[in-house]
Short mmCIF file of C-alpha atoms in Angstrom, two decimals:
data_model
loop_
_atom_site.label_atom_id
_atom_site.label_comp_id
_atom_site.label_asym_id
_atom_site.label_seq_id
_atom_site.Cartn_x
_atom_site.Cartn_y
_atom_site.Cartn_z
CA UNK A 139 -5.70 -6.13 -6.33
CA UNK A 140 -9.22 -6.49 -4.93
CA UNK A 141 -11.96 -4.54 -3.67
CA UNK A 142 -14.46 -6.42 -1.29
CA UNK A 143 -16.97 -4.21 -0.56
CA UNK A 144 -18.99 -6.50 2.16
CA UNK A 145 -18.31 -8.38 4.85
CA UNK A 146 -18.55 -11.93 5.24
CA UNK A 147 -22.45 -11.27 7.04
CA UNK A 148 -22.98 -9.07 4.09
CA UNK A 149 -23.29 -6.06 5.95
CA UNK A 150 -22.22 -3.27 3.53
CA UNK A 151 -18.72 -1.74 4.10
CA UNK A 152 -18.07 1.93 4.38
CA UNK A 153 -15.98 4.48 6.38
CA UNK A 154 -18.73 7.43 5.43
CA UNK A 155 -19.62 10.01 8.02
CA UNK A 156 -23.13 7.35 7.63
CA UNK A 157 -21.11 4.95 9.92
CA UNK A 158 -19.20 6.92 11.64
CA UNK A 159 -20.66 5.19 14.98
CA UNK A 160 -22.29 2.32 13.78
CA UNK A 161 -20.95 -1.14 16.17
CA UNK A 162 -22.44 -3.07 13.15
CA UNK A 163 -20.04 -2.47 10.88
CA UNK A 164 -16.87 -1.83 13.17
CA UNK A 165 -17.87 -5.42 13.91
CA UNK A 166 -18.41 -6.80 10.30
CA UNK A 167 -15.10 -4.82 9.00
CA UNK A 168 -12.70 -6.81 12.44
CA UNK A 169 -14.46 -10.27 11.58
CA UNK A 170 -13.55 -9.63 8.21
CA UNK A 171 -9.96 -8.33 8.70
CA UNK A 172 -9.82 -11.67 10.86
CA UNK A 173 -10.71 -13.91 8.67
CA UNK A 174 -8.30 -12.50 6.12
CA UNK A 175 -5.22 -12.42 8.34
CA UNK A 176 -5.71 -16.57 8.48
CA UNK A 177 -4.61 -16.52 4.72
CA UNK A 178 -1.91 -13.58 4.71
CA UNK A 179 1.69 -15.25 5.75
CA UNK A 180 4.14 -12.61 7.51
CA UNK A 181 3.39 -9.03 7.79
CA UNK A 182 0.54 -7.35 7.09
CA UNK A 183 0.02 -3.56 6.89
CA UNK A 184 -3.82 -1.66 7.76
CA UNK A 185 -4.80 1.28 7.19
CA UNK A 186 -7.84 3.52 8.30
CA UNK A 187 -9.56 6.55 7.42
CA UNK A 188 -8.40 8.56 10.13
CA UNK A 189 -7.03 8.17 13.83
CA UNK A 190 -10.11 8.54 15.14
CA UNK A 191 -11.96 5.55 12.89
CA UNK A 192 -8.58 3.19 13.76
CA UNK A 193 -9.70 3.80 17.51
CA UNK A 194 -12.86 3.24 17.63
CA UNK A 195 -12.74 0.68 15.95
CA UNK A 196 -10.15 -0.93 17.92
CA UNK A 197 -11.82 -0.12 20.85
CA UNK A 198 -15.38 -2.20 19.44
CA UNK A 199 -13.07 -5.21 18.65
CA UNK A 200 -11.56 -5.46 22.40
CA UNK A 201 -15.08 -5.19 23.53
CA UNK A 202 -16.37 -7.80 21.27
CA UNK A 203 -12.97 -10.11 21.38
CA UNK A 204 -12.28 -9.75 17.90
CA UNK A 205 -8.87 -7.89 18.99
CA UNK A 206 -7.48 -10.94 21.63
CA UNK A 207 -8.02 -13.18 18.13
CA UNK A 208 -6.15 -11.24 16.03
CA UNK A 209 -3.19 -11.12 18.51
CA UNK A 210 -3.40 -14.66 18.60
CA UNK A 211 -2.97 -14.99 14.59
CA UNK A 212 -0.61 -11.92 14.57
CA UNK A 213 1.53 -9.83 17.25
CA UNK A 214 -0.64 -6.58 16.06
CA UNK A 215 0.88 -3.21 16.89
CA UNK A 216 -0.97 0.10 16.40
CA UNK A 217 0.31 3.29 15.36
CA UNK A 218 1.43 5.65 17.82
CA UNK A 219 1.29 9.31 17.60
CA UNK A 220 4.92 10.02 19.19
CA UNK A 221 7.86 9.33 17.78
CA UNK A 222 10.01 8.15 19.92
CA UNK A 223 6.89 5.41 20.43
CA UNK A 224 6.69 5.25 16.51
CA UNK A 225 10.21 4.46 16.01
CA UNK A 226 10.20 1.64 19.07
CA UNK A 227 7.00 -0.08 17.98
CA UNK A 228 8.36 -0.08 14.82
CA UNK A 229 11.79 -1.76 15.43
CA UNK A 230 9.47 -4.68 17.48
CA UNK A 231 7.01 -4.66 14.35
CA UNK A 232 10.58 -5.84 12.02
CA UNK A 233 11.83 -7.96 14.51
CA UNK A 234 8.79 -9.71 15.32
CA UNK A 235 7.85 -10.29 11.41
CA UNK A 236 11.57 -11.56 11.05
CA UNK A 237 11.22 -14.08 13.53
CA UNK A 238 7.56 -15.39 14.30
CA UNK A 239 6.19 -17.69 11.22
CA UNK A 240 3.08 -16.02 11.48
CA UNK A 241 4.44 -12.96 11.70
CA UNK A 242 3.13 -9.29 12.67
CA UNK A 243 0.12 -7.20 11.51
CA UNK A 244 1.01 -2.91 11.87
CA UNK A 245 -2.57 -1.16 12.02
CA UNK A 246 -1.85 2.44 11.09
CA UNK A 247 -3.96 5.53 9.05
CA UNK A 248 -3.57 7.18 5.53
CA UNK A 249 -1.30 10.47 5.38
CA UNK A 250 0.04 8.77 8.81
CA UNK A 251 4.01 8.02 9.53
CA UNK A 252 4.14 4.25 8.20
CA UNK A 253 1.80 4.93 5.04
CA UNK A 254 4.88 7.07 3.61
CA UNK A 255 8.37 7.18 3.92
CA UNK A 256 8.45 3.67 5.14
CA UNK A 257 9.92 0.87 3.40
CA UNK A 258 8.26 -2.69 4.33
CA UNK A 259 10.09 -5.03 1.61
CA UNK A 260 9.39 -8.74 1.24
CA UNK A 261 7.90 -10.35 4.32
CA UNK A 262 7.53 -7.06 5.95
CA UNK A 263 4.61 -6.33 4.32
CA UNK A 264 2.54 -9.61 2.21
CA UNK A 265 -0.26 -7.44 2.09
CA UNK A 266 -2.21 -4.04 2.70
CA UNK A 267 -5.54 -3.58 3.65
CA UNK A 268 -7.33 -0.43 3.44
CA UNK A 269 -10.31 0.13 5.03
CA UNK A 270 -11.96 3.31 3.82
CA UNK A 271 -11.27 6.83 1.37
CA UNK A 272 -9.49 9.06 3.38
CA UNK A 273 -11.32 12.64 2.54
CA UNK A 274 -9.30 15.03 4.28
CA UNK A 275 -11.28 16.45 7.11
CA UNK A 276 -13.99 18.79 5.53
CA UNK A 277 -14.48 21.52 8.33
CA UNK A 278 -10.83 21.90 8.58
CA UNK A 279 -10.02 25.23 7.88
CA UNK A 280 -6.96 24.71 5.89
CA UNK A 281 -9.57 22.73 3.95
CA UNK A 282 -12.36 25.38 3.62
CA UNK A 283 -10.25 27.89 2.26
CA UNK A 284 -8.62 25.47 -0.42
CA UNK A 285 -11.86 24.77 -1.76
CA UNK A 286 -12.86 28.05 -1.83
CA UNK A 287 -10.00 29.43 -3.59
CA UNK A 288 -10.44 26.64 -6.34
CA UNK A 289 -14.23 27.49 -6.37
CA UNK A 290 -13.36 31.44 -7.00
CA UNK A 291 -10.53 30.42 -9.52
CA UNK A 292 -12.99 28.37 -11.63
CA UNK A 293 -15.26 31.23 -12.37
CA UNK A 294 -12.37 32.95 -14.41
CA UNK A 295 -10.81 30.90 -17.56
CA UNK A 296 -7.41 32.29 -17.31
CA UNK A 297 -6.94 31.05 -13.67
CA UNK A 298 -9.19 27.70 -14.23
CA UNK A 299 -7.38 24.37 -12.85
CA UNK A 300 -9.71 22.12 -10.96
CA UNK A 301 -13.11 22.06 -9.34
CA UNK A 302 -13.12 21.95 -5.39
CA UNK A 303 -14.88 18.56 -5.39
CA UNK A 304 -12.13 17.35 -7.98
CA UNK A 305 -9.32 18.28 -5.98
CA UNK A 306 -11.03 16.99 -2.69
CA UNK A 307 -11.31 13.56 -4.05
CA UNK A 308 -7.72 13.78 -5.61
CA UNK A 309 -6.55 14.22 -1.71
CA UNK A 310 -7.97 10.99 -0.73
CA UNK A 311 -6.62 9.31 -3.45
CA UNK A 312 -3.79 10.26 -2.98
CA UNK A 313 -3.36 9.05 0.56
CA UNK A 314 -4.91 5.54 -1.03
CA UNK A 315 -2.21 4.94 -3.67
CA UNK A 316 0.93 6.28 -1.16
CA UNK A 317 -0.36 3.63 1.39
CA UNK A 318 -0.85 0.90 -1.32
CA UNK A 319 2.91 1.82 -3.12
CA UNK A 320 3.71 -0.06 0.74
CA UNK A 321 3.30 -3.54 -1.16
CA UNK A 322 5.83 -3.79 -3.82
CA UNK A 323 8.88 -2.52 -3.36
CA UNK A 324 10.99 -4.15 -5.57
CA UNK A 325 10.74 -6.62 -9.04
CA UNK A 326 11.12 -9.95 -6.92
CA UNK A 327 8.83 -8.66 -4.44
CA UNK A 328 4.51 -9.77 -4.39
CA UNK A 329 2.02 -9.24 -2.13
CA UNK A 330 -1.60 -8.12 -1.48
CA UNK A 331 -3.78 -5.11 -2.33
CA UNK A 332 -6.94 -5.13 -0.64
CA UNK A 333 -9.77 -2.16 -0.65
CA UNK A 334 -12.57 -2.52 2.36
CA UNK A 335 -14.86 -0.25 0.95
CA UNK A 336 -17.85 -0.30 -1.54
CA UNK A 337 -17.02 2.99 -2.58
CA UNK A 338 -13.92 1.89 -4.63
CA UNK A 339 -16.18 -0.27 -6.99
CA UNK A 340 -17.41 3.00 -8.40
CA UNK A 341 -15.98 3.18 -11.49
CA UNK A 342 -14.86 7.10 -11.19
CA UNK A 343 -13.17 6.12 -8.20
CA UNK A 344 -11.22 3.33 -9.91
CA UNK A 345 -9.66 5.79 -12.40
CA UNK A 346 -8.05 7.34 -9.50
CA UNK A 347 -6.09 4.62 -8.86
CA UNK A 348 -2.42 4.41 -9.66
CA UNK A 349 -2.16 2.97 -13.28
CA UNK A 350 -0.15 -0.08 -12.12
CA UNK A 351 -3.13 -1.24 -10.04
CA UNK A 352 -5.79 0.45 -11.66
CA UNK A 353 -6.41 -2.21 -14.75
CA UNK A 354 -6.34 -5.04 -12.40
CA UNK A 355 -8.63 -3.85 -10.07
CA UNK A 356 -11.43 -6.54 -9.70
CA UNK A 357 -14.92 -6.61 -6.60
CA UNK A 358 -14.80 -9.68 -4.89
CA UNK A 359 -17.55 -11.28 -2.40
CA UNK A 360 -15.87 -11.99 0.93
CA UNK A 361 -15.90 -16.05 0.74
CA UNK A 362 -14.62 -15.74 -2.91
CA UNK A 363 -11.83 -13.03 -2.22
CA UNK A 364 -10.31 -14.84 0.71
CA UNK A 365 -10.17 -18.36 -1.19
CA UNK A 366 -8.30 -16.23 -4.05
CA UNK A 367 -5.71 -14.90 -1.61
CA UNK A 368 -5.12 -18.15 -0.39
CA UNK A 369 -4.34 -19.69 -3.55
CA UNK A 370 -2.61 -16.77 -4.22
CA UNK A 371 -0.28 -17.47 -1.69
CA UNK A 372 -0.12 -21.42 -1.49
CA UNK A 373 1.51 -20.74 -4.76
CA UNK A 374 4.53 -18.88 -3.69
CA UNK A 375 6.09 -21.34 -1.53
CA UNK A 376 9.96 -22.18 -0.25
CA UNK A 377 10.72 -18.18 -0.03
CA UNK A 378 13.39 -16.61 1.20
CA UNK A 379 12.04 -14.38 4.12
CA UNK A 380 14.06 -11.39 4.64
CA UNK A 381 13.90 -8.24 6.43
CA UNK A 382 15.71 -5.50 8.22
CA UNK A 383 18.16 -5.79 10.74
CA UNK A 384 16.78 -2.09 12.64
CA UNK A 385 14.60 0.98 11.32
CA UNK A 386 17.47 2.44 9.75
CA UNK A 387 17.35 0.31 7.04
CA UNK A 388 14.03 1.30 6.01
CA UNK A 389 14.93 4.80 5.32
CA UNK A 390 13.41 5.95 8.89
CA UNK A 391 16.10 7.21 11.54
CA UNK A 392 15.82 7.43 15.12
CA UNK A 393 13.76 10.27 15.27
CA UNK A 394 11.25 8.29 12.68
CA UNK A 395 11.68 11.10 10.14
CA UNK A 396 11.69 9.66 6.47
CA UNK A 397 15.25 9.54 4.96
CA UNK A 398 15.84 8.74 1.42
CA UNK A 399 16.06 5.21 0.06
CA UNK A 400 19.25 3.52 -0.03
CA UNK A 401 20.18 2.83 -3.97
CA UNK A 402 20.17 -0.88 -5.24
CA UNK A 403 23.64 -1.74 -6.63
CA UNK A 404 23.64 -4.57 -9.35
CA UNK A 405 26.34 -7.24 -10.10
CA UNK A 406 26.96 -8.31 -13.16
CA UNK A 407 24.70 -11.19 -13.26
CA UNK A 408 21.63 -8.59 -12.78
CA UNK A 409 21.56 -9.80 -9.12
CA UNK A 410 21.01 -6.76 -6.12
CA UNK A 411 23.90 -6.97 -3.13
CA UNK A 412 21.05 -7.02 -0.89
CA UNK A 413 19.75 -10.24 -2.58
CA UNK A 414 23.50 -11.96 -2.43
CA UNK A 415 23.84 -11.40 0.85
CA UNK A 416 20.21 -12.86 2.10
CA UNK A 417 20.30 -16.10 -0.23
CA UNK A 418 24.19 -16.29 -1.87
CA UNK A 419 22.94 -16.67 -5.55
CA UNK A 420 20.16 -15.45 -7.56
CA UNK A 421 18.89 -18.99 -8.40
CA UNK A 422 17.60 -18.95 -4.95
CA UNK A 423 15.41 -15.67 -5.18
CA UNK A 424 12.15 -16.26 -5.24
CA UNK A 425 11.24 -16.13 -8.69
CA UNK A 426 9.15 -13.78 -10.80
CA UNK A 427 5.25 -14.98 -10.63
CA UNK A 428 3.72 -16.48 -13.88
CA UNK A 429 0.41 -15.16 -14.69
CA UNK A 430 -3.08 -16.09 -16.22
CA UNK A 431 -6.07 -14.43 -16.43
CA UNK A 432 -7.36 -16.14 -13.01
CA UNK A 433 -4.28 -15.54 -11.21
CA UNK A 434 -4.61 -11.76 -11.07
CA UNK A 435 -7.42 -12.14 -8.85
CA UNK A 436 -7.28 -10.10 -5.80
CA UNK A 437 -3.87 -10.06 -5.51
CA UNK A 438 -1.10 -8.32 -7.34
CA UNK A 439 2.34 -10.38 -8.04
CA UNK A 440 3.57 -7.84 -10.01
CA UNK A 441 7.29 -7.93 -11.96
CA UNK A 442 8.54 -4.63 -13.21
CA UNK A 443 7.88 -6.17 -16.47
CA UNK A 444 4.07 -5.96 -16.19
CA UNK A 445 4.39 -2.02 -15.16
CA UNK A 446 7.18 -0.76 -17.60
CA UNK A 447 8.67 -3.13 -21.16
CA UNK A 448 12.73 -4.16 -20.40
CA UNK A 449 14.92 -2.44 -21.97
CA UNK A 450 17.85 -3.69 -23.99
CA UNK A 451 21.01 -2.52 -23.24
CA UNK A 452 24.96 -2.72 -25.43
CA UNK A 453 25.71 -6.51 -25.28
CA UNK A 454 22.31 -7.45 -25.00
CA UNK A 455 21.83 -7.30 -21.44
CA UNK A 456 17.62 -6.54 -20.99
CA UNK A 457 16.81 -5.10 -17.61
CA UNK A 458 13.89 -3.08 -16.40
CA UNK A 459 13.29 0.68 -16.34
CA UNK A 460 12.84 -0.05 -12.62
CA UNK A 461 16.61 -0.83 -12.27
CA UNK A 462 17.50 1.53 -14.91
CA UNK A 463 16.19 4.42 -12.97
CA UNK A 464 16.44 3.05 -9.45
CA UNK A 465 19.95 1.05 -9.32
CA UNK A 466 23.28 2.33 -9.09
CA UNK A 467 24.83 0.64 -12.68
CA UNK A 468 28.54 0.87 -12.97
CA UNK A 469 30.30 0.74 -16.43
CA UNK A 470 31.40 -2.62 -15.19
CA UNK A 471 27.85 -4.22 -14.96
CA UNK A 472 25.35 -2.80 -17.04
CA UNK A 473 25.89 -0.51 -19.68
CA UNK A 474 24.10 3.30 -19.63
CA UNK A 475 21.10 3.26 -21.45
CA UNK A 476 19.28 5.86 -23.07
CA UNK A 477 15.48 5.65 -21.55
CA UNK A 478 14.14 8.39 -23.54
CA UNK A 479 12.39 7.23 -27.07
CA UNK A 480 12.15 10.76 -28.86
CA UNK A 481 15.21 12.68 -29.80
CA UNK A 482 16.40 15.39 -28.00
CA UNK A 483 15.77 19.22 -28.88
CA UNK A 484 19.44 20.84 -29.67
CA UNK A 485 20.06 22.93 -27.14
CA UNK A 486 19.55 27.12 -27.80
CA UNK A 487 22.32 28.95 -26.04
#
């Protein structure tokens, strides 16, 4: 997990209303995303501010042939606002990252269709790059009167729950940690966190991070974050690159509506169906990342053990609350176990 927050000419980076048409750093922030997408192997997700921002700035890196060089690194596919487009760009996007080596890069906004509800396991998504804080829009209307109901509700202590300006920034980081959760979808997956922004180096702004990410969060200069990712990734070689056979199995249907998430059933040996059927064996899973101080760097390899402690089950079978909570366990496999740590209150008919 890393926050670089200039570009590799040191301009300053920032989605603010301050640069909200300034070419210099639509420029700075597509040289930098190029450079980055040299070190990133298979998919990569980005994420803007805002439609408007992903645009604009799209439309300053076709002018200034930054765009023609990252389709020549990566088949890169924008977002599209209908869904029928959505749903077709998005089958090409899998397909594309399944069978190119240098696979596919999806450029996309915050609060937008593939930020949540999507699942991009594995090589669908190495890394994601966000370039900005999404504030919601502050003229909006449905905006206005939110903040002025929380304003009116603060004066009175019986109805007090937050400030306007603490529930505007909770919005925004909200959108932040739903497009990050993109990354890691599973205990043998790793990838790449990446913030574009100076703005998350403020310490107040760190604390809104999810808590997974949020004590690993380290500012890196450009040269010195992209030589991290790089070793990052030279060290996860001979991988077994998966990914879906069509949209359906990532919990989107044809009408690109999010669907729930299919649950992960468990053989005995602790080893998912999905995994058996990609590589025939767990020994051939890519295995769980070992780390040292250094190798946090701006990258985040995390196993569920690192978020929540394994639990031990009857028979001395450990797994993760991850799988506890998430996989289907049948008395066969793994035995029930009980996840809270507190007794239970008898029940008051």
């Amino acid at each position: 997990m890393g926050i670089i927050g200039k570009g590799p000419d040191n301009i300053q980076w920032s989605s603010g209303y301050e640069n909200r048409d300034n070419i210099s750093y639509r420029r700075s922030l597509g040289r930098g995303i190029l450079n980055l997408l040299d070190s990133i192997p298979d998919g990569v997700l980005v994420f803007f501010s805002s439609y408007w921002t992903m645009q604009s700035s799209i439309e300053t890196w076709t002018a200034e042939g930054i765009w023609d060089g990252m389709n020549k690194k990566k088949t890169c596919f924008v977002e599209p606002t209908n869904r029928n487009d959505f749903t077709a760009a998005l089958a090409d996007y899998f397909r594309i990252v399944k069978q190119k080596e240098n696979g596919a890069a999806f450029f996309g906004v915050c609060r937008g269709k593939i930020s949540e509800g999507v699942d991009f396991p594995d090589c669908c998504a190495r890394a994601v790059i966000v370039t900005g804080v999404p504030f919601p829009a502050a003229k909006e209307p449905r905006v206005l009167v939110k903040r002025k109901y929380l304003d009116q509700s603060y004066q009175q202590v019986e109805t007090r729950t937050l400030t306007s300006h603490d529930w505007y920034n909770r919005e925004a980081f909200s959108a932040v940690n739903q497009a990050l959760g993109r990354v890691i979808r599973h205990a043998q997956d790793f990838g790449a966190c990446i913030l574009c922004d100076y703005r998350f180096e403020m310490e107040g702004n760190r604390r809104m991070l999810s808590g997974w990410l949020r004590n690993v969060a380290r500012s890196y200069t450009f040269a010195l974050g992209k030589r991290s990712m790089a070793e990052f990734f030279a060290g996860h070689t001979g991988i077994v690159r998966s990914a879906p056979q069509d949209v359906s199995d990532m919990g989107m249907s044809g009408s690109a509506r999010p669907a729930s998430r299919p649950k992960r059933e468990l053989s005995a040996d602790g080893t998912s169906s999905s995994c058996k059927s990609a590589c025939g064996s767990r020994s051939q899973c890519m295995p769980e990342p070992v780390f040292d101080n250094a190798a946090l760097s701006v990258y985040c390899s995390l196993p569920v053990t690192s978020v929540a402690q394994p639990l031990t089950a009857e028979g001395g079978k450990r797994i993760s609350v991850f799988d506890a909570l998430n996989a289907q366990v049948s008395s066969t496999s793994l035995p029930s176990v009980n996840l809270s740590t507190e007794p239970k209150a008898p029940r008051v008919s």
